[in-house]
XYZ file of C-alpha atoms in Angstrom:
666
model
C -13.966 -101.400 38.487
C -12.935 -103.157 41.612
C -10.405 -100.534 42.172
C -12.998 -97.585 41.211
C -15.059 -98.962 43.959
C -12.108 -99.176 46.726
C -11.247 -95.544 45.847
C -14.906 -94.474 46.123
C -15.683 -96.369 49.246
C -12.514 -94.866 50.890
C -13.274 -91.426 49.937
C -16.798 -91.657 51.661
C -16.241 -93.716 54.430
C -13.184 -91.179 55.188
C -15.587 -88.179 54.805
C -17.865 -90.059 56.913
C -15.296 -89.910 59.459
C -14.470 -86.755 59.407
C -18.589 -85.841 60.366
C -18.441 -87.977 63.070
C -15.294 -87.807 64.721
C -14.534 -84.003 63.969
C -17.788 -82.446 63.002
C -20.078 -84.423 65.258
C -22.463 -83.916 62.686
C -22.701 -87.843 61.151
C -24.958 -87.784 57.937
C -25.124 -91.208 57.554
C -26.191 -94.062 60.347
C -23.855 -96.230 61.703
C -25.082 -98.977 60.308
C -25.238 -97.906 56.813
C -21.210 -97.017 57.660
C -20.436 -100.189 58.698
C -22.089 -101.959 55.834
C -20.003 -99.755 53.227
C -16.910 -100.659 55.630
C -17.486 -104.531 55.266
C -17.831 -104.155 51.920
C -14.378 -102.382 51.361
C -12.826 -105.105 53.985
C -14.482 -107.145 51.441
C -13.123 -105.902 48.050
C -9.533 -105.458 49.751
C -9.167 -109.336 50.627
C -10.176 -110.149 47.349
C -7.761 -107.659 45.362
C -4.662 -107.129 47.666
C -3.130 -105.241 44.795
C -4.750 -102.402 45.977
C -4.098 -102.146 49.858
C -3.066 -98.997 51.025
C -2.086 -98.438 54.593
C -4.235 -94.992 54.345
C -7.524 -97.041 53.800
C -10.102 -96.505 56.781
C -10.082 -100.333 56.665
C -6.352 -99.649 58.593
C -6.932 -97.026 60.979
C -9.556 -95.762 63.286
C -11.436 -92.533 62.775
C -9.767 -89.804 64.223
C -11.152 -86.630 66.346
C -7.628 -84.568 66.690
C -7.908 -82.647 62.686
C -7.561 -79.027 63.573
C -8.278 -79.344 67.006
C -4.454 -78.295 68.028
C -5.452 -74.569 67.263
C -8.161 -74.675 70.045
C -6.248 -75.114 73.048
C -5.766 -78.627 73.585
C -2.588 -80.242 74.082
C -1.835 -83.666 71.952
C -0.645 -86.516 74.058
C 0.927 -89.350 72.585
C -0.930 -92.653 73.740
C 1.272 -94.977 76.158
C -0.912 -97.924 74.656
C -2.556 -97.114 71.149
C -5.981 -97.445 71.232
C -7.707 -99.737 68.494
C -11.439 -99.998 67.477
C -13.180 -103.363 67.756
C -14.613 -105.136 64.908
C -18.007 -105.734 64.942
C -20.848 -107.489 62.991
C -25.196 -107.666 63.253
C -25.007 -111.034 62.702
C -25.620 -113.039 66.065
C -24.237 -116.439 63.983
C -20.829 -115.054 63.143
C -20.148 -114.690 66.908
C -19.842 -119.037 66.159
C -16.697 -117.781 64.395
C -15.350 -115.408 66.144
C -15.823 -118.025 68.777
C -14.091 -120.590 66.459
C -11.029 -118.450 65.742
C -10.338 -118.337 69.032
C -10.428 -122.304 70.019
C -8.205 -122.318 67.345
C -5.672 -119.898 68.947
C -5.931 -121.099 72.626
C -5.238 -124.062 73.952
C -6.425 -123.654 77.549
C -10.648 -122.953 78.810
C -11.799 -119.632 78.421
C -14.384 -117.596 79.322
C -16.207 -114.093 77.954
C -16.713 -110.926 79.562
C -20.155 -110.026 77.935
C -20.368 -105.710 78.534
C -23.117 -103.027 77.285
C -21.597 -101.092 74.703
C -22.252 -97.236 76.062
C -22.870 -94.704 73.176
C -20.376 -92.380 73.809
C -16.985 -91.078 72.841
C -13.742 -92.781 74.051
C -11.642 -91.320 77.024
C -8.425 -92.904 78.276
C -7.272 -91.664 81.783
C -3.915 -91.734 83.455
C -3.937 -91.913 87.576
C -0.432 -91.637 89.021
C -0.209 -92.360 92.591
C -3.816 -92.129 92.821
C -4.026 -89.029 91.617
C -5.922 -88.257 87.685
C -2.995 -86.954 85.595
C -4.388 -86.938 81.996
C -7.616 -87.441 80.246
C -6.790 -88.166 76.680
C -9.376 -88.529 73.525
C -8.721 -91.656 71.601
C -7.569 -88.966 68.989
C -6.678 -90.940 65.613
C -5.545 -94.037 68.178
C -1.909 -92.696 68.224
C -2.568 -89.656 70.116
C -5.336 -87.618 71.497
C -6.067 -84.463 73.235
C -5.593 -84.117 76.796
C -9.421 -82.391 77.968
C -8.276 -82.708 81.529
C -9.866 -80.071 82.654
C -13.399 -80.885 81.187
C -12.915 -84.703 82.395
C -12.842 -83.328 86.183
C -16.074 -81.761 85.853
C -17.944 -85.228 85.618
C -18.544 -85.877 88.780
C -18.081 -89.921 88.761
C -14.957 -89.496 87.806
C -12.800 -89.184 91.005
C -9.747 -86.942 90.796
C -8.165 -88.640 93.620
C -8.392 -92.475 94.222
C -9.259 -94.554 97.486
C -8.243 -98.184 98.847
C -4.831 -99.390 97.553
C -4.238 -99.363 93.973
C -1.018 -99.434 91.464
C 1.447 -96.800 91.361
C 0.648 -95.589 87.714
C -1.833 -97.103 85.435
C -4.077 -96.026 82.548
C -7.818 -97.028 82.715
C -10.166 -96.500 79.593
C -13.698 -95.646 78.893
C -16.495 -94.119 77.384
C -17.914 -90.861 77.954
C -21.492 -90.161 77.377
C -24.525 -88.168 78.380
C -27.796 -89.515 79.578
C -31.431 -89.495 77.849
C -32.570 -86.874 80.512
C -29.873 -84.563 79.767
C -29.691 -84.896 76.054
C -33.433 -83.793 75.776
C -32.759 -81.136 78.395
C -29.913 -79.910 75.912
C -31.405 -80.152 73.000
C -34.440 -78.224 73.903
C -32.239 -75.380 75.164
C -30.801 -75.522 71.751
C -34.349 -75.728 69.963
C -35.547 -72.952 71.904
C -32.768 -70.503 70.642
C -33.175 -72.062 67.189
C -29.306 -73.902 67.141
C -28.781 -77.174 65.816
C -29.660 -79.946 67.791
C -27.593 -82.697 68.305
C -28.427 -85.860 66.211
C -28.138 -88.285 69.452
C -26.385 -88.492 72.671
C -22.682 -89.726 71.284
C -22.618 -86.389 69.354
C -23.613 -84.223 72.216
C -21.278 -86.085 74.474
C -18.405 -85.587 72.304
C -19.144 -82.419 71.289
C -19.619 -81.404 75.073
C -15.977 -83.096 75.412
C -14.492 -80.477 73.315
C -15.633 -77.048 74.427
C -13.400 -74.605 75.729
C -14.977 -73.761 78.682
C -14.880 -76.166 81.126
C -17.851 -74.502 83.145
C -19.844 -75.219 80.236
C -18.869 -78.484 80.164
C -20.044 -78.919 83.905
C -23.272 -78.014 82.906
C -24.053 -80.279 80.172
C -24.329 -83.750 82.313
C -21.906 -85.841 81.366
C -21.002 -89.573 82.892
C -18.222 -91.998 82.760
C -18.195 -95.795 82.360
C -15.093 -97.366 82.443
C -13.965 -101.011 80.852
C -10.409 -101.591 79.952
C -6.812 -101.366 82.322
C -3.397 -101.546 81.237
C 0.035 -100.981 83.248
C 2.955 -102.529 83.846
C 3.011 -105.480 86.062
C -0.963 -105.480 87.121
C -1.768 -108.032 89.634
C -4.687 -109.297 87.599
C -5.572 -112.518 85.853
C -8.317 -111.531 84.592
C -10.487 -108.746 83.297
C -13.448 -108.747 85.417
C -10.507 -108.879 88.627
C -9.449 -105.492 87.160
C -12.742 -104.174 86.381
C -13.794 -105.109 90.552
C -10.702 -103.737 91.702
C -11.321 -100.505 89.805
C -14.789 -100.057 91.357
C -13.078 -100.548 94.759
C -10.562 -97.098 93.926
C -13.967 -95.482 93.127
C -13.776 -95.433 89.382
C -17.260 -95.607 87.741
C -17.732 -99.367 86.278
C -20.657 -100.745 84.700
C -23.124 -102.663 86.890
C -24.695 -104.943 83.994
C -21.707 -106.837 82.705
C -21.326 -110.473 83.210
C -18.844 -112.792 82.428
C -20.639 -116.042 80.856
C -18.245 -119.340 79.633
C -19.941 -120.187 76.229
C -21.010 -118.010 73.280
C -24.199 -119.657 73.664
C -24.630 -118.273 76.744
C -23.025 -114.523 74.998
C -26.231 -115.228 72.914
C -28.289 -115.549 75.763
C -26.815 -112.037 77.114
C -27.961 -110.363 74.216
C -31.012 -111.565 73.440
C -31.638 -110.195 77.126
C -30.466 -106.423 76.188
C -31.883 -106.036 73.273
C -35.119 -106.000 74.591
C -34.132 -104.365 77.941
C -31.725 -101.740 76.942
C -34.944 -99.651 76.040
C -35.348 -99.206 79.549
C -32.022 -97.694 80.290
C -31.523 -94.020 80.749
C -28.393 -94.025 78.648
C -28.089 -95.028 74.738
C -26.151 -97.920 73.769
C -26.019 -99.281 70.663
C -24.365 -103.264 70.909
C -23.088 -105.521 73.415
C -18.459 -105.891 73.619
C -17.282 -109.605 73.856
C -13.934 -109.896 75.118
C -11.898 -113.203 76.285
C -11.805 -112.755 80.298
C -8.561 -114.003 80.804
C -5.903 -111.805 80.274
C -2.540 -114.074 79.417
C -5.345 -115.655 76.232
C -5.649 -112.019 75.458
C -2.210 -111.373 74.831
C -1.696 -114.879 73.185
C -4.764 -113.557 70.449
C -2.928 -110.246 70.033
C -4.158 -107.293 67.877
C -4.758 -106.723 64.556
C -3.598 -103.496 62.569
C -7.004 -101.489 63.830
C -8.719 -104.209 66.538
C -7.934 -106.919 69.427
C -8.658 -110.311 68.258
C -9.791 -110.933 71.365
C -12.867 -109.114 71.280
C -15.684 -108.042 69.369
C -18.911 -105.935 69.527
C -22.382 -107.266 68.284
C -24.601 -104.209 66.990
C -28.256 -103.779 67.366
C -29.897 -103.410 64.031
C -32.272 -99.592 64.718
C -35.449 -101.269 64.906
C -38.156 -99.819 61.740
C -41.542 -99.754 61.454
C -43.498 -99.012 58.410
C -46.776 -97.040 58.122
C -48.617 -94.369 55.906
C -48.274 -90.723 55.912
C -51.651 -89.364 56.572
C -50.965 -85.230 56.919
C -48.093 -83.143 57.629
C -48.553 -79.866 59.993
C -46.334 -76.612 60.021
C -45.531 -75.738 63.484
C -44.068 -72.166 64.592
C -41.494 -72.037 66.758
C -40.609 -69.417 69.412
C -38.269 -67.779 66.970
C -40.559 -67.884 63.993
C -38.848 -70.975 62.500
C -41.441 -73.137 60.687
C -40.848 -76.840 61.421
C -43.255 -79.590 59.213
C -44.593 -82.300 61.532
C -45.451 -85.768 59.548
C -48.814 -87.282 61.130
C -48.812 -91.159 60.644
C -50.821 -93.905 61.041
C -50.482 -95.201 64.479
C -47.615 -98.210 64.279
C -45.671 -99.517 67.267
C -42.273 -98.782 67.486
C -39.642 -99.823 70.057
C -42.358 -100.074 72.751
C -44.275 -97.219 71.995
C -46.888 -96.185 69.554
C -45.937 -93.655 66.942
C -48.369 -90.813 65.699
C -45.897 -88.310 64.742
C -42.412 -87.607 63.444
C -40.626 -84.646 62.728
C -39.445 -83.741 58.770
C -37.256 -81.290 59.897
C -37.771 -79.049 57.496
C -38.530 -78.487 53.552
C -34.849 -79.900 52.095
C -35.437 -83.144 54.283
C -39.023 -82.813 52.550
C -37.774 -82.823 49.258
C -35.065 -85.322 49.777
C -37.226 -87.904 50.637
C -39.285 -87.268 47.679
C -42.125 -87.299 50.395
C -46.085 -87.356 49.166
C -49.227 -87.500 51.223
C -50.278 -91.121 51.379
C -46.972 -92.399 50.606
C -45.791 -95.306 53.083
C -42.657 -94.389 55.398
C -40.091 -96.047 57.489
C -39.734 -94.913 60.413
C -36.973 -95.423 63.091
C -36.511 -94.020 66.203
C -33.193 -91.559 66.453
C -30.965 -92.930 69.155
C -34.000 -95.603 69.827
C -35.883 -92.765 71.230
C -36.698 -89.632 68.763
C -39.149 -90.817 65.971
C -37.904 -90.063 62.805
C -38.644 -91.052 58.704
C -35.432 -92.419 57.407
C -37.068 -93.451 53.535
C -40.240 -93.792 51.207
C -41.592 -96.855 50.137
C -42.053 -95.923 46.406
C -43.469 -99.747 45.210
C -46.142 -98.572 47.739
C -47.172 -95.409 46.813
C -50.607 -94.600 45.656
C -51.962 -93.366 42.551
C -53.548 -90.399 44.200
C -50.901 -89.741 46.860
C -49.467 -85.721 46.134
C -46.751 -83.463 46.888
C -47.760 -81.551 50.583
C -47.658 -78.118 49.916
C -45.143 -75.785 51.411
C -46.581 -72.726 53.247
C -45.528 -69.652 51.682
C -47.393 -67.572 54.576
C -47.031 -68.068 58.113
C -49.624 -70.752 59.240
C -50.535 -68.642 62.703
C -50.360 -64.987 61.427
C -50.386 -65.096 57.769
C -47.034 -63.713 57.230
C -45.018 -63.968 53.886
C -42.517 -66.629 55.129
C -38.542 -65.180 54.433
C -35.599 -68.241 54.061
C -31.933 -67.522 54.832
C -29.886 -68.858 51.962
C -27.429 -69.971 54.373
C -30.081 -71.912 56.615
C -32.202 -75.022 55.607
C -34.916 -73.460 57.709
C -37.776 -71.000 56.734
C -39.217 -68.685 59.170
C -41.822 -66.289 59.672
C -40.412 -62.598 59.845
C -43.167 -61.137 62.231
C -41.507 -61.981 65.329
C -43.575 -58.953 67.051
C -46.615 -59.599 65.888
C -47.230 -63.372 65.256
C -49.423 -64.424 67.774
C -46.968 -68.270 68.659
C -43.993 -66.199 68.614
C -45.027 -63.415 71.273
C -46.330 -65.983 73.712
C -43.589 -68.587 73.405
C -41.079 -65.365 74.009
C -42.843 -64.786 76.879
C -42.501 -67.678 77.937
C -39.009 -68.186 77.437
C -39.028 -64.589 78.860
C -40.297 -65.302 82.288
C -38.556 -69.306 82.472
C -35.864 -70.222 85.548
C -32.915 -69.533 83.177
C -34.327 -66.452 82.024
C -36.059 -64.074 84.592
C -37.680 -66.539 86.591
C -41.082 -65.687 87.308
C -43.703 -67.805 88.885
C -45.705 -68.576 85.715
C -46.117 -71.377 82.719
C -47.565 -71.221 79.841
C -51.165 -71.678 80.594
C -50.917 -68.410 83.086
C -49.494 -66.673 79.383
C -52.204 -68.264 77.458
C -54.527 -66.492 79.569
C -52.963 -63.436 79.762
C -52.443 -63.190 76.388
C -56.361 -64.458 75.236
C -57.785 -61.740 78.042
C -55.750 -58.972 75.830
C -53.464 -58.715 79.607
C -50.159 -58.733 78.020
C -48.760 -58.530 74.310
C -45.088 -57.023 75.128
C -42.669 -58.369 77.658
C -43.064 -55.174 79.545
C -46.794 -55.494 79.630
C -45.917 -58.113 82.606
C -44.722 -54.870 84.475
C -47.672 -53.266 84.665
C -49.999 -55.881 85.518
C -52.075 -55.637 89.061
C -53.694 -58.034 91.529
C -57.300 -56.714 90.560
C -56.467 -57.750 86.810
C -54.536 -61.079 87.812
C -57.349 -62.505 90.406
C -59.810 -62.320 86.971
C -57.826 -65.198 85.623
C -59.354 -68.959 85.725
C -58.186 -70.600 89.316
C -56.553 -67.627 90.450
C -56.788 -65.942 94.311
C -55.473 -62.881 96.182
C -52.716 -65.430 97.073
C -51.753 -66.492 94.013
C -51.705 -63.148 92.386
C -49.379 -61.614 95.075
C -46.931 -64.318 95.066
C -46.787 -63.558 91.077
C -46.256 -60.140 91.349
C -44.030 -60.782 94.102
C -41.589 -62.382 91.656
C -42.039 -59.901 88.704
C -40.879 -57.518 91.231
C -37.888 -59.628 92.421
C -36.919 -60.119 88.887
C -35.728 -57.005 88.424
C -32.850 -58.095 90.462
C -31.580 -60.191 87.955
C -28.652 -59.987 86.420
C -27.796 -58.470 83.160
C -26.597 -61.767 81.119
C -30.030 -63.711 82.117
C -31.862 -60.279 81.026
C -30.006 -60.152 77.579
C -30.808 -64.243 77.507
C -34.710 -63.547 77.824
C -35.015 -61.078 75.243
C -35.024 -64.487 72.730
C -32.775 -63.238 70.286
C -32.577 -65.921 67.699
C -29.478 -67.943 68.087
C -28.762 -65.811 70.863
C -27.890 -68.873 73.870
C -27.862 -68.814 77.831
C -23.777 -69.056 77.458
C -23.422 -66.892 74.489
C -25.289 -63.910 76.483
C -22.850 -64.820 79.603
C -20.157 -64.052 76.687
C -21.695 -61.144 75.345
C -22.796 -58.763 78.775
C -18.958 -59.956 80.161
C -17.395 -58.783 77.009
C -20.104 -55.098 76.160
C -21.155 -54.665 79.765
C -24.324 -52.705 78.600
C -27.134 -52.974 76.478
C -25.607 -50.000 74.645
C -22.393 -50.913 74.182
C -23.467 -54.106 72.675
C -26.761 -52.626 70.398
C -23.942 -50.294 69.082
C -21.329 -53.285 68.144
C -20.616 -53.630 64.511
C -20.699 -57.211 62.895
C -16.660 -56.811 63.328
C -16.627 -56.308 67.213
C -19.545 -58.918 67.242
C -17.310 -61.850 65.446
C -14.350 -61.247 68.278
C -15.986 -63.115 70.492
C -16.038 -66.562 70.778
C -18.930 -69.026 69.776
C -20.283 -65.719 67.374
C -20.363 -66.436 64.159
C -21.679 -64.973 60.997
C -25.482 -66.310 61.610
C -25.756 -65.130 65.163
C -23.858 -61.875 64.451
C -26.207 -61.094 61.662
C -29.414 -62.061 64.096
C -27.868 -59.281 66.877
C -27.615 -56.852 64.352
C -30.982 -57.529 63.005
C -32.801 -57.713 66.412
C -31.304 -54.117 67.432
C -31.813 -52.380 64.156
C -36.020 -53.194 64.997
C -37.623 -49.997 66.074
C -39.720 -52.214 67.961
C -37.086 -53.849 70.145
C -35.366 -50.401 70.831
C -38.905 -49.297 72.164
C -39.417 -52.417 74.617
C -35.526 -52.412 75.736
C -36.509 -48.709 76.291
C -39.509 -49.756 78.271
C -37.562 -52.505 80.213
C -34.855 -49.824 81.277
C -37.325 -47.506 82.502
C -39.163 -50.080 84.269
C -35.873 -50.793 86.141
C -34.121 -54.177 84.681
C -30.560 -54.288 84.882
C -29.155 -53.814 81.427
C -25.569 -53.443 82.424
C -23.047 -55.012 84.413
C -21.254 -53.128 87.527
C -17.236 -52.712 86.648
C -16.966 -56.035 88.568
C -19.671 -58.029 86.470
C -21.600 -58.400 89.741
C -24.984 -56.823 89.043
C -25.044 -56.221 92.958
C -28.140 -57.471 94.954
C -27.620 -56.954 98.344
C -24.522 -56.776 101.075
C -24.634 -60.084 102.816
C -21.113 -61.102 101.974
C -19.674 -57.576 102.258
C -16.053 -57.814 102.987
C -15.828 -61.192 102.491
C -12.919 -62.782 100.297
C -14.427 -65.823 98.519
C -12.549 -69.052 97.134
C -15.014 -71.102 94.979
C -13.546 -74.930 94.354
C -15.493 -77.740 92.781
C -18.549 -78.607 90.646
C -21.641 -77.218 91.516
C -25.048 -77.600 90.317
C -24.925 -74.506 88.280
C -21.798 -73.728 86.643
C -19.220 -71.884 88.534
C -19.358 -68.793 86.821
C -23.012 -68.382 88.100
C -21.839 -69.378 91.657
C -19.073 -66.647 91.490
C -21.176 -63.913 90.032
C -23.840 -64.927 93.734
C -20.780 -63.801 95.525
C -20.073 -60.784 93.699
C -23.891 -59.869 93.702
C -23.882 -60.056 97.340
C -20.796 -57.894 97.946
C -18.125 -60.792 98.264
C -14.832 -60.521 96.430
C -13.441 -64.016 94.255
C -10.263 -65.396 94.627
C -8.383 -68.133 93.437
C -6.010 -69.010 95.778
C -6.137 -69.457 99.452
C -4.380 -67.055 102.039
C -4.472 -65.818 105.344
C -6.809 -62.739 103.958
C -9.342 -65.778 102.528
C -12.674 -65.824 104.633
C -13.820 -69.289 103.257
C -13.828 -71.892 100.950
C -17.075 -72.204 98.954
C -16.846 -75.816 98.345
C -18.701 -78.069 95.647
C -18.230 -81.593 94.485
C -14.424 -82.688 94.095
C -13.157 -79.296 95.706
C -8.950 -79.084 94.545
C -7.656 -80.657 97.334
C -4.170 -78.705 97.265
C -6.930 -75.998 98.392
C -8.952 -77.793 100.886
C -5.514 -79.135 102.519
C -4.139 -75.330 102.477
C -7.351 -74.232 104.096
C -7.406 -77.112 107.070
C -3.862 -76.022 107.626
C -4.945 -72.169 108.065
C -7.859 -72.838 109.789
C -10.435 -71.306 107.125
C -13.779 -72.502 107.275
C -15.546 -74.821 104.659
C -18.926 -73.714 103.086
C -21.038 -75.863 101.216
C -23.373 -74.936 98.459
C -26.338 -75.364 100.650
C -24.843 -73.514 103.334
C -23.724 -70.818 100.755
C -27.161 -70.462 99.391
C -28.489 -70.084 102.876
C -25.898 -67.229 103.732
C -27.058 -65.201 100.845
C -31.376 -66.277 101.324
C -33.188 -63.528 101.092
């Protein structure tokens, strides 16, 4: 029985490791995973005859499987990147302290640090210059993602002050809550799968091949462990303070304490205060602070003996399910939302929680009237994780999944390859029409000066039913809207007129084709050059584009096969929208940079691709290298040091992003 259970746990944990590290799509919580891992460790100790080097207890999870083909160079770690032992029981920290006390004969202290919920990274600096940035991988080797890491503003390419000739510093790349919400909102808007938590979002972003997209994701970094030969430090805290002096990002929340009781006080403080932090943290890391003592304590096969992690248990509440609403999204996706008896959870009152889709409801076996367990995914987003079957009332009923759209009444459809149901009436469903207009006028699309309230008024008064109707509006019509004056109407119409200059890739994104996000629209526009070429493309041609899979290709084909959409594009063409790129892909709008050769370098508030498009749209020419023909360098944060040096030598002007916007300002 033990052998069978051990083998089953190994298989299950290996699968969960693959989902977590490679797919960035975990199917169980950290708590569930850790409980199963602890069970496996206990069984392996009780039955050593079943020991195996391939057991998940003997190595860290790997994120490098099948990644070589994606274009990342694999690099061996000079020092293995191990994982940490962990516990959810604060009293087990006494055992951790007792083990250390038995092995050490000198006084020791602890460094207490927040456990950032991100993805591990190892940076190598040589002579003050960032040389490599390697993921944990399998602990022995990882992927060198330096191009992506260079887009993270908090990580310096060049150090300052006095530093060792060569060293490694390890840490966590994470995604702050605000950027996580923004990214998932964009994914939801484009009917793409959302990330489960900021950790998955950070890990997935770091493995993208296009560093310009990575730059837009808002990643950040905190560093917490320095390695190297003959480093001049006696304590871990001294090394980290020195790293801060070199310009490296370290945590401002760490604290050195002398006893295990003080460690517990630190944990107690942050178990509450972490809920106010702008990033996700799932525990506390406790390290012996003295480096000589760390060396004496050494390592197991998988983790250091001088460090451990205390992990916070997810906060949970039990409340009653009152009803289920069904919401229609911009692309017609139907999302069930649970209405709950209000319950306090992690500092807020929770009244609603997403049920995601019908499959999730069936899996939970959820009934109206059930008592349900609610957690906050990543401590923020409410989700129902289970029901309490023993508390189910006799009159509890299975919620009726709608056969028709709750807004327009159209029969719902479901693609067998997806979990969601859709309303297919995308050209006649009021919610989809209004949501499509809101998407069309948004800042990243056509950038028209209006919001949801304006769209609601325009639709209710019968002035706008189609995207093309926006371009037929008059000042006389607009001033009839509630709260509108002559000046606001003129500003709105001016932004409508200006939107005709919007480049093709943004127009394509604005159309709201299901599954086609902003970055995919850029790739499609870059490849096909015009809406005519794209609309006549075969499925095989579409599948040749990076990030276009079967589902997206079918969605694009379906959009252009629809006669209503064909007529819409014809009308928008006649209105004057940009449905093709110039030969150089510029979508030219002015000659303000005519004759100028520009070198773009660094990280900007928008992607470098957009900056380059602005250069070309205003008559300039982009160049990748600095020469005597260069008119100016457009420099963002952390521009290439060699390019700046050469520009200064040649007397070439260096222009900031703000100065550039003034140069092309209309």
